[in-house]
Short mmCIF file of C-alpha atoms in Angstrom, two decimals:
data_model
loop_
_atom_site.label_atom_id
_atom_site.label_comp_id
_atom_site.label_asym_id
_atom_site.label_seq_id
_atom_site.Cartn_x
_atom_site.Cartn_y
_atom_site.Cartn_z
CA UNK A 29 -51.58 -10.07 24.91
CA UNK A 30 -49.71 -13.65 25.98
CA UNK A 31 -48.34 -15.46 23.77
CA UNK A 32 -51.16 -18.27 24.15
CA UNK A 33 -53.85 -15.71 23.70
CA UNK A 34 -52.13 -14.64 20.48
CA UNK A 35 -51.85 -18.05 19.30
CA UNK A 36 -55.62 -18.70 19.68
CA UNK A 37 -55.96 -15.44 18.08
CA UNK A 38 -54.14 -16.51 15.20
CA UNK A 39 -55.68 -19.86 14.66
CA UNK A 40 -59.20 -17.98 14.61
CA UNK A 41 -58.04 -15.46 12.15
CA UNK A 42 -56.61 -18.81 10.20
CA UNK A 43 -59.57 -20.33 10.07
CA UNK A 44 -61.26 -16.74 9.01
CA UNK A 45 -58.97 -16.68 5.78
CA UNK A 46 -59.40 -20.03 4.85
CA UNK A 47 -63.16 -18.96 5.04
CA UNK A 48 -62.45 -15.76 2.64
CA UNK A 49 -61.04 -18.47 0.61
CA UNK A 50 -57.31 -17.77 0.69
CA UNK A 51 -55.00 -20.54 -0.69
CA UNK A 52 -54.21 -22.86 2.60
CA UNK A 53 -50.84 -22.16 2.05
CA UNK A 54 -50.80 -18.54 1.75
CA UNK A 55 -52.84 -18.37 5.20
CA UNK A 56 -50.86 -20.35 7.33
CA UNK A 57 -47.07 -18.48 5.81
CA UNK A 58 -49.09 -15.36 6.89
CA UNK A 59 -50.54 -16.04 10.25
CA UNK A 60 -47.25 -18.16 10.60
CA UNK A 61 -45.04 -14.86 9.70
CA UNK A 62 -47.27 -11.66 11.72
CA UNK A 63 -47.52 -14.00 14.63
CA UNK A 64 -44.17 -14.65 15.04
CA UNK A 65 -43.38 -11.20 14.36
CA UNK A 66 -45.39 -9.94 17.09
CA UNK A 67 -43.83 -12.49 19.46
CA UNK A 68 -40.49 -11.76 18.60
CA UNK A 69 -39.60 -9.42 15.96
CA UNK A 70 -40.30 -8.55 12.20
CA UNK A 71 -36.14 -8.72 11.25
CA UNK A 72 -36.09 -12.74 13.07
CA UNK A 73 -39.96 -13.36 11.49
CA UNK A 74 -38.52 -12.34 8.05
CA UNK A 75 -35.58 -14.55 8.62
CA UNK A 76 -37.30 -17.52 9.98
CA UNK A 77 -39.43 -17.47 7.03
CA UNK A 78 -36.51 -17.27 4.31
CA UNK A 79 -34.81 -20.12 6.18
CA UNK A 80 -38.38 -22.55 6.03
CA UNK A 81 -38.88 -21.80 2.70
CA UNK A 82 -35.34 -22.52 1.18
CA UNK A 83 -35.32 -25.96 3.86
CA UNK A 84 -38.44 -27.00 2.02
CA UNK A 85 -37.79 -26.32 -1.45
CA UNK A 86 -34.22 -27.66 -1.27
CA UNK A 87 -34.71 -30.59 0.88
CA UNK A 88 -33.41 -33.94 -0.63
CA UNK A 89 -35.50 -35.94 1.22
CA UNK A 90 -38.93 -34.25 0.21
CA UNK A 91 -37.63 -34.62 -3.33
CA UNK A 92 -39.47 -38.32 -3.21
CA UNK A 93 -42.86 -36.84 -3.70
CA UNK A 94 -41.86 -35.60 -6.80
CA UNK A 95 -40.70 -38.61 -7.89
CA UNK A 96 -44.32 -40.82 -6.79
CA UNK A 97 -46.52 -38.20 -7.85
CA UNK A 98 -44.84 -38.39 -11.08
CA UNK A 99 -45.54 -42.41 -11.01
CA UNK A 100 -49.24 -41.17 -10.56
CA UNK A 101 -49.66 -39.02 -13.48
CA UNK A 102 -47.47 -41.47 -15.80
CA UNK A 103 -49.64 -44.27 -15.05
CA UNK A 104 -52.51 -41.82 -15.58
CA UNK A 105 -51.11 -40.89 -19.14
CA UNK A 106 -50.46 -44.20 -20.18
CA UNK A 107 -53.42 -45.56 -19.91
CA UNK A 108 -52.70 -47.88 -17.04
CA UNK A 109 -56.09 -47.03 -15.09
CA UNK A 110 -57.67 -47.96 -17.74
CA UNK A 111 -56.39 -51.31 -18.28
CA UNK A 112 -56.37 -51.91 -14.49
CA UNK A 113 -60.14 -51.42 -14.73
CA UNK A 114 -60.75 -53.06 -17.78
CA UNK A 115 -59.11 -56.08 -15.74
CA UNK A 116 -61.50 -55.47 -12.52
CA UNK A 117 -64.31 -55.05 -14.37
CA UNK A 118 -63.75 -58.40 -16.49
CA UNK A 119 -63.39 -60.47 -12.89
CA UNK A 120 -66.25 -58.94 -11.48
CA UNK A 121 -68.51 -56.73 -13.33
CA UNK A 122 -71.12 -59.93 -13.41
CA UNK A 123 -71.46 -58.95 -9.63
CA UNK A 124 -74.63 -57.03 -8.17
CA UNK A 125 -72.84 -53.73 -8.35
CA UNK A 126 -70.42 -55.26 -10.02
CA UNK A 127 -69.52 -51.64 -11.91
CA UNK A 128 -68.82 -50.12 -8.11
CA UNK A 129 -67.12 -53.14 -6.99
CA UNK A 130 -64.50 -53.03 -10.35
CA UNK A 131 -63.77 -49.47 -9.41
CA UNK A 132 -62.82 -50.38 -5.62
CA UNK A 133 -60.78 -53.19 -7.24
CA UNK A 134 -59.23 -50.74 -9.50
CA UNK A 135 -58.74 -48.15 -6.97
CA UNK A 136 -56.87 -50.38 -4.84
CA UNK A 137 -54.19 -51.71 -7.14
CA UNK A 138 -53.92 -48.37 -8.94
CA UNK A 139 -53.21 -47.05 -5.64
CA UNK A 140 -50.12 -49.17 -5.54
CA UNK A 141 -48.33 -47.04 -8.48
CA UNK A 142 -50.46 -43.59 -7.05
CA UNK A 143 -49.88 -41.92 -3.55
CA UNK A 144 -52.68 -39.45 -4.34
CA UNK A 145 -57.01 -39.88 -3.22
CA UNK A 146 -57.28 -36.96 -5.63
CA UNK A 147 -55.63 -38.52 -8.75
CA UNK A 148 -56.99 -42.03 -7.65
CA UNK A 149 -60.49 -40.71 -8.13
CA UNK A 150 -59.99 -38.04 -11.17
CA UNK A 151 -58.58 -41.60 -12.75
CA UNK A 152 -61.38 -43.94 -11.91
CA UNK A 153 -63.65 -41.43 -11.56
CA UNK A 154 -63.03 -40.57 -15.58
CA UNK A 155 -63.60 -44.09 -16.35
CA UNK A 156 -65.74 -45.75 -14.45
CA UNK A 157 -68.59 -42.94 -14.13
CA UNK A 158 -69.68 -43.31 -17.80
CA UNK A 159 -69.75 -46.90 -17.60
CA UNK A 160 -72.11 -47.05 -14.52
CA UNK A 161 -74.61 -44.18 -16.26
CA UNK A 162 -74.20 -46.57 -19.05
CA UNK A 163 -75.89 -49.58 -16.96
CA UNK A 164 -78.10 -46.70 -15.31
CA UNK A 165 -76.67 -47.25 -11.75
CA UNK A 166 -78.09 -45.01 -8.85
CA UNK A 167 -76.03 -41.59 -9.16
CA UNK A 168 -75.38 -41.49 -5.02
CA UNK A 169 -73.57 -44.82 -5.27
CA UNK A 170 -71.80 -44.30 -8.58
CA UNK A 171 -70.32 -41.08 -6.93
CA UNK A 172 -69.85 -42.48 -3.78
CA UNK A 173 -68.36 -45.77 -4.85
CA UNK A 174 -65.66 -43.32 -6.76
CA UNK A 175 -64.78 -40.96 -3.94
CA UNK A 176 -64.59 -43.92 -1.79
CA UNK A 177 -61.82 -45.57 -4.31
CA UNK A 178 -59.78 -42.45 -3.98
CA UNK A 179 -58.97 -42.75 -0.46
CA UNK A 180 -57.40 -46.42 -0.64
CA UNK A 181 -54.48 -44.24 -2.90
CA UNK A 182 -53.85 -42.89 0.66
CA UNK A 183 -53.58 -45.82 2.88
CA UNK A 184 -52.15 -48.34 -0.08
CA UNK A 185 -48.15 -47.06 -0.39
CA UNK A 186 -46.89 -44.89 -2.30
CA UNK A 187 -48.56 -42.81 -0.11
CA UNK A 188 -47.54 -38.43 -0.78
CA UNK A 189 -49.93 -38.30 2.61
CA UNK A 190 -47.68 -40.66 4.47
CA UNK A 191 -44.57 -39.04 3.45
CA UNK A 192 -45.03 -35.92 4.35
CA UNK A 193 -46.29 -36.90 7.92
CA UNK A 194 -43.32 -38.75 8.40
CA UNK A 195 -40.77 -35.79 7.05
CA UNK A 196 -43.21 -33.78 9.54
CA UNK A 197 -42.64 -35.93 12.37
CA UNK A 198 -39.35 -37.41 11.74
CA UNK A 199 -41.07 -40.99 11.67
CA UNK A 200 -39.31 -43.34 9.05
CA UNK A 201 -41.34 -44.06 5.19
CA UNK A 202 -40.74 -47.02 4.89
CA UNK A 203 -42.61 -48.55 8.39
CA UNK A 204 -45.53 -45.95 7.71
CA UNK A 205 -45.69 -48.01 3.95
CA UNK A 206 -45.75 -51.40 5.66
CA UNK A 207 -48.42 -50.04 7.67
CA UNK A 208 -50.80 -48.74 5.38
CA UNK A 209 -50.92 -51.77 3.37
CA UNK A 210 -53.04 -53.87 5.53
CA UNK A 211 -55.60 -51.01 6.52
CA UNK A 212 -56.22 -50.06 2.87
CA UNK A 213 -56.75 -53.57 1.72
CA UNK A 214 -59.50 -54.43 4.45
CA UNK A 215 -60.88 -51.14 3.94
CA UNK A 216 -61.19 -51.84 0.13
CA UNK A 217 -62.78 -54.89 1.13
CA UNK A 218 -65.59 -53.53 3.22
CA UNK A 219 -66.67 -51.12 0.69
CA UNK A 220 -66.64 -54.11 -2.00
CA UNK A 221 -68.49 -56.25 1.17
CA UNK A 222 -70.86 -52.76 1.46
CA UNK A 223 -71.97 -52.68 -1.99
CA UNK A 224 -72.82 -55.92 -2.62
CA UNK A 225 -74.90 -55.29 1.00
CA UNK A 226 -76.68 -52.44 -0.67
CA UNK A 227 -77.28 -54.01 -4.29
CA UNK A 228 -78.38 -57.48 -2.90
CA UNK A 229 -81.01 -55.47 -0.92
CA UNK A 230 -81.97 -53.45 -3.82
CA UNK A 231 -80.64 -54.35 -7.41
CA UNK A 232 -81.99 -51.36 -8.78
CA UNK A 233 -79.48 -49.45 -7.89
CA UNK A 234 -76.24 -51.25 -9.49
CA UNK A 235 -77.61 -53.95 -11.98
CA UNK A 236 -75.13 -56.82 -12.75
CA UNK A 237 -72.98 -56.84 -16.35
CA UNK A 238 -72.49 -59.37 -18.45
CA UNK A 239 -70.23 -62.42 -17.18
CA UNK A 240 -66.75 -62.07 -19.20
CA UNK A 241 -65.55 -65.91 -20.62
CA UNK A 242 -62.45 -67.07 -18.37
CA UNK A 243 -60.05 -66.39 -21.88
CA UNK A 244 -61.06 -62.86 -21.75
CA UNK A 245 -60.12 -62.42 -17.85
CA UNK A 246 -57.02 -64.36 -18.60
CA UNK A 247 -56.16 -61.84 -21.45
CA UNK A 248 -57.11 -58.56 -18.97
CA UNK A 249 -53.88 -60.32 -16.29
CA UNK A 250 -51.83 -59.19 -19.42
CA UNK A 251 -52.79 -55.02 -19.29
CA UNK A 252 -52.28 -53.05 -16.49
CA UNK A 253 -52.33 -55.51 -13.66
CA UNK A 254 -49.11 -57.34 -14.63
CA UNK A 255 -47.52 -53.42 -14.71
CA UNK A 256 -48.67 -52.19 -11.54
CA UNK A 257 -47.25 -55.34 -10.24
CA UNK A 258 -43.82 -55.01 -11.73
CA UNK A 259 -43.50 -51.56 -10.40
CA UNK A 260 -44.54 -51.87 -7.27
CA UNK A 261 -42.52 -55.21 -6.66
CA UNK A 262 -39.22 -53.02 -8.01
CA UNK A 263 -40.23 -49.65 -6.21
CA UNK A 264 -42.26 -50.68 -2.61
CA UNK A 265 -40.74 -53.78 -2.44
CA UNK A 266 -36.81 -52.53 -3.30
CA UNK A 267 -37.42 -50.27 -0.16
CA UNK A 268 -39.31 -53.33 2.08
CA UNK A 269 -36.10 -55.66 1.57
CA UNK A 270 -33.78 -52.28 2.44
CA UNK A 271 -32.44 -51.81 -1.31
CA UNK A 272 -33.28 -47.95 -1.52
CA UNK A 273 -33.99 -45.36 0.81
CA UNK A 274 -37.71 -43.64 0.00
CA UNK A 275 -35.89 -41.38 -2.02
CA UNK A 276 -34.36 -43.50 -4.21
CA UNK A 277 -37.44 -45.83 -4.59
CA UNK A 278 -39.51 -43.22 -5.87
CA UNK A 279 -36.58 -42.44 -8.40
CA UNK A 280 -37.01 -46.32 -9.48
CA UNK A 281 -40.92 -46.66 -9.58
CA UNK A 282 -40.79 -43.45 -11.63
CA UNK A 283 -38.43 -45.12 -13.91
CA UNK A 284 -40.30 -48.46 -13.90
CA UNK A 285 -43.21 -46.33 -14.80
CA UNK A 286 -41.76 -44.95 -18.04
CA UNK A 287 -40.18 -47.82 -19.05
CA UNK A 288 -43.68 -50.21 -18.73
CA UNK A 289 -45.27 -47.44 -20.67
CA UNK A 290 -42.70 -47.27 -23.17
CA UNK A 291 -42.44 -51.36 -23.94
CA UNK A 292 -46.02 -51.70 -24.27
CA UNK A 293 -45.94 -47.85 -26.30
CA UNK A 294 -48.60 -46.57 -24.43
CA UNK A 295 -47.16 -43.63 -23.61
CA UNK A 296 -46.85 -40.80 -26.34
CA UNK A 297 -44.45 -37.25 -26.76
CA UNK A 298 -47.86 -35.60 -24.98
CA UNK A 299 -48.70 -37.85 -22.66
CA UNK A 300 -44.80 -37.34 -21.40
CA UNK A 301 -45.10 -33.08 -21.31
CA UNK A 302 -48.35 -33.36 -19.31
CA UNK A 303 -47.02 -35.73 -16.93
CA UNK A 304 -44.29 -33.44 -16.01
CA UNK A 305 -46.47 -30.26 -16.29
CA UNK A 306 -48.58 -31.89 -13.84
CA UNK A 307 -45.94 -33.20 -11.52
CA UNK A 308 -44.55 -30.15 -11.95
CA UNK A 309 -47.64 -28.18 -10.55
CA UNK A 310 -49.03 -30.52 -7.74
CA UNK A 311 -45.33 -30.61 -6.12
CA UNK A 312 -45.29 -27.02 -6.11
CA UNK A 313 -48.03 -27.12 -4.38
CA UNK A 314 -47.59 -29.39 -2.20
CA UNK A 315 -43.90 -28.22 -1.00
CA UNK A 316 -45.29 -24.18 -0.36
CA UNK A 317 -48.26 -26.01 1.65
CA UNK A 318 -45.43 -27.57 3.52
CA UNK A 319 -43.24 -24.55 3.89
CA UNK A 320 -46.28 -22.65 5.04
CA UNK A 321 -46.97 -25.57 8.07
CA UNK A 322 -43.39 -25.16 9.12
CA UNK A 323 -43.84 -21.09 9.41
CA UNK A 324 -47.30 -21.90 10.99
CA UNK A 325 -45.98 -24.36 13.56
CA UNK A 326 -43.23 -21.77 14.21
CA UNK A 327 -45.31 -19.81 15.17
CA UNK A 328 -47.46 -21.92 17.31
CA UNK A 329 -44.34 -23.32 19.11
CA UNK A 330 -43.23 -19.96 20.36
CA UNK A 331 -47.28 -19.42 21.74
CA UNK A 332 -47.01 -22.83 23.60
CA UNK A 333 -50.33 -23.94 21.99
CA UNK A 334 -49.08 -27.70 21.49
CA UNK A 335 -48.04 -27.47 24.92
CA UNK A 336 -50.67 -25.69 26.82
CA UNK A 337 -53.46 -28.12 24.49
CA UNK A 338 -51.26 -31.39 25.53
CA UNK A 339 -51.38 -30.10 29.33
CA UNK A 340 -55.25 -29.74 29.05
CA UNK A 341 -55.72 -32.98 27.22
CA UNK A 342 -53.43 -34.92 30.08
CA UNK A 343 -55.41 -33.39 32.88
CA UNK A 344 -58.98 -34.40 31.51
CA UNK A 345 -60.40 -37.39 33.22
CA UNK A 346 -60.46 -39.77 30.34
CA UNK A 347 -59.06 -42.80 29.01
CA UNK A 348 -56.19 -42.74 26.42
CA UNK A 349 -58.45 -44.49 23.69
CA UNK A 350 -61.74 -41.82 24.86
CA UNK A 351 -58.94 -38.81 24.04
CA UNK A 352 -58.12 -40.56 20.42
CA UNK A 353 -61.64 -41.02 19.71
CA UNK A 354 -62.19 -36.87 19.96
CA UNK A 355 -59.11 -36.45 17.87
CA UNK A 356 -60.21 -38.56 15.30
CA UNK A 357 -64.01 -36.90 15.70
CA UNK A 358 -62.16 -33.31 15.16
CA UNK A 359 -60.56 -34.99 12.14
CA UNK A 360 -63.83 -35.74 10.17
CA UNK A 361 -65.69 -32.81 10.80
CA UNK A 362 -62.61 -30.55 9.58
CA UNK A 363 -62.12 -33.07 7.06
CA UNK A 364 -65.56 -32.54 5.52
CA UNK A 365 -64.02 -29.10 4.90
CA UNK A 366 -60.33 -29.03 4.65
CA UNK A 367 -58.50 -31.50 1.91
CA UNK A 368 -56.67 -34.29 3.22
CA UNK A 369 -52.73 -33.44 2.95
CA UNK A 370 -53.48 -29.68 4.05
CA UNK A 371 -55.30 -31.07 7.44
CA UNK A 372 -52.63 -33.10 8.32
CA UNK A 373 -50.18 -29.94 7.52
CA UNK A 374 -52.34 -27.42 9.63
CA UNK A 375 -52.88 -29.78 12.19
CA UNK A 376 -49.25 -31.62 13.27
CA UNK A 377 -48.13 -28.31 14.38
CA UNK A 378 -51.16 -28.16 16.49
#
């Protein structure tokens, strides 16, 4: 067999694993390792794969998602989420849908201190759910209004997503950061704007709260709003104005973090073990889905499927912006499937 028949091969026995529900990562190292194997040989497969696994796991530069996923699950232990929505909810749970509209607030800044959609929804999701079944909103828009919130902790830097695309494609941090910020704030403010669409039409389905006096939204600035903004001011804005590489930003939001938490003693002996259990875990993760990408897009480099599929997509008789539009149309239907951060893995090599 060629080697582009082999790589098509192995992309449809990819996609059969992920199916038999094999860990991502697992199922790209493997395709990654027998089809380079095949293509070359099982001594220079084995060694690839030993050299993409210790580049991953000792890289300096991926260290930084370490350090902002830790700034997630601090702010997560501490109880800043909490405030933060306690703050929305006081400015404009009086709203139609005013519940749903708090928790897009709420997403958004807590997105500033959280590069994960996962963790940004677990966090609102945990607090703002109850609330809403509280005021008997309509279940689809409770849920959606949460999983919604969780992807502004994508665009809104820190963004884990972001950095690993740019490590992947050698792009720098710090203009992908700049980049997201304005994307995630208008698309917080069309699901706010979509909401109060939906509820005006219908108030059934998210009844209005009680108006909070100005004294007690003046008294919310003081929880976690006034925190997220100290961090990311020190952390995102240290690496805007060229004080710290991504790296070393993460190091300081990480530290702001802890030291917020530990001033205001919301943060106990616990809270501090899970957070690095957690981080612990999720960067695991997320560095063996990495190395398995790099042994997957090993493989797919030596079948020339990037370059056969960008020689197919030039020749096609449509516009640049027609082309984007089916890559983006492949994104959400495998997205309905596939989490974020592991599409974007399985796919650059692609």
């Amino acid at each position: 067999m060629n080697p582009f028949g082999l790589g098509v091969l192995g992309i449809i026995v990819f996609l059969v694993l992920l199916m038999l529900r094999m860990p991502i990562a697992y199922a790209m190292a493997l395709v990654g390792f027998t089809g380079f194997a095949l293509l070359s040989s099982a001594s220079a497969s084995f060694s690839m794969v030993a050299k993409e696994i210790f580049n991953t796991f000792s890289s300096y530069s991926l260290s930084v998602i370490a350090m902002f996923v830790w700034m997630g699950f601090l702010a997560f232990y501490s109880g800043i989420g909490t405030r933060l929505y306690v703050f929305a909810y006081k400015l404009m749970g009086h709203l139609p849908g005013g519940l749903a509209v708090a928790t897009q607030l709420a997403c958004g800044i807590f997105g500033a201190i959280c590069g994960s959609n996962t963790a940004t929804a677990a966090t609102m999701g945990a607090i703002a759910l109850p609330e809403m079944k509280k005021y008997q909103y309509d279940t689809s828009l409770a849920t959606a209004s949460i999983a919604a919130g969780g992807v502004l902790g994508v665009l809104i830097p820190p963004s884990v997503i972001f950095i690993v695309y740019g490590m992947a494609t050698e792009q720098s941090i710090g203009e992908l950061f700049m980049a997201g910020i304005i994307p995630g704030i208008l698309l917080m403010l069309a699901y706010i704007a979509a909401i109060l669409f939906l509820t005006l039409r219908n108030p059934a389905l998210g009844p209005a709260g009680p108006r909070a006096s100005w004294k007690e939204r003046a008294s919310s600035l003081r929880g976690g709003l006034f925190e997220v903004l100290v961090v990311f001011a020190l952390s995102i804005g240290g690496l805007f104005a060229g004080w710290f590489t991504p790296t070393e930003a993460g190091a300081v939001g990480a530290a702001g973090v802890l030291a917020v938490s530990l001033l205001g003693r919301h943060l106990d002996w616990t809270g501090f073990k899970k957070s690095l259990y957690d981080t612990t875990r999720t960067t695991a993760m997320i560095m063996l889905m990495i190395a398995g990408a790099m042994i997957f897009g090993r493989f797919m480099a030596i079948s020339r499927i990037p370059f056969e599929l960008a020689n197919w997509a030039g020749s096609l008789p449509l516009p640049p912006f027609a082309i984007v539009g089916v890559i983006l149309l492949i994104y959400l239907v495998l997205g309905c499937f596939i989490d974020a951060l592991a599409l974007i893995l399985l796919t650059i090599p692609i």
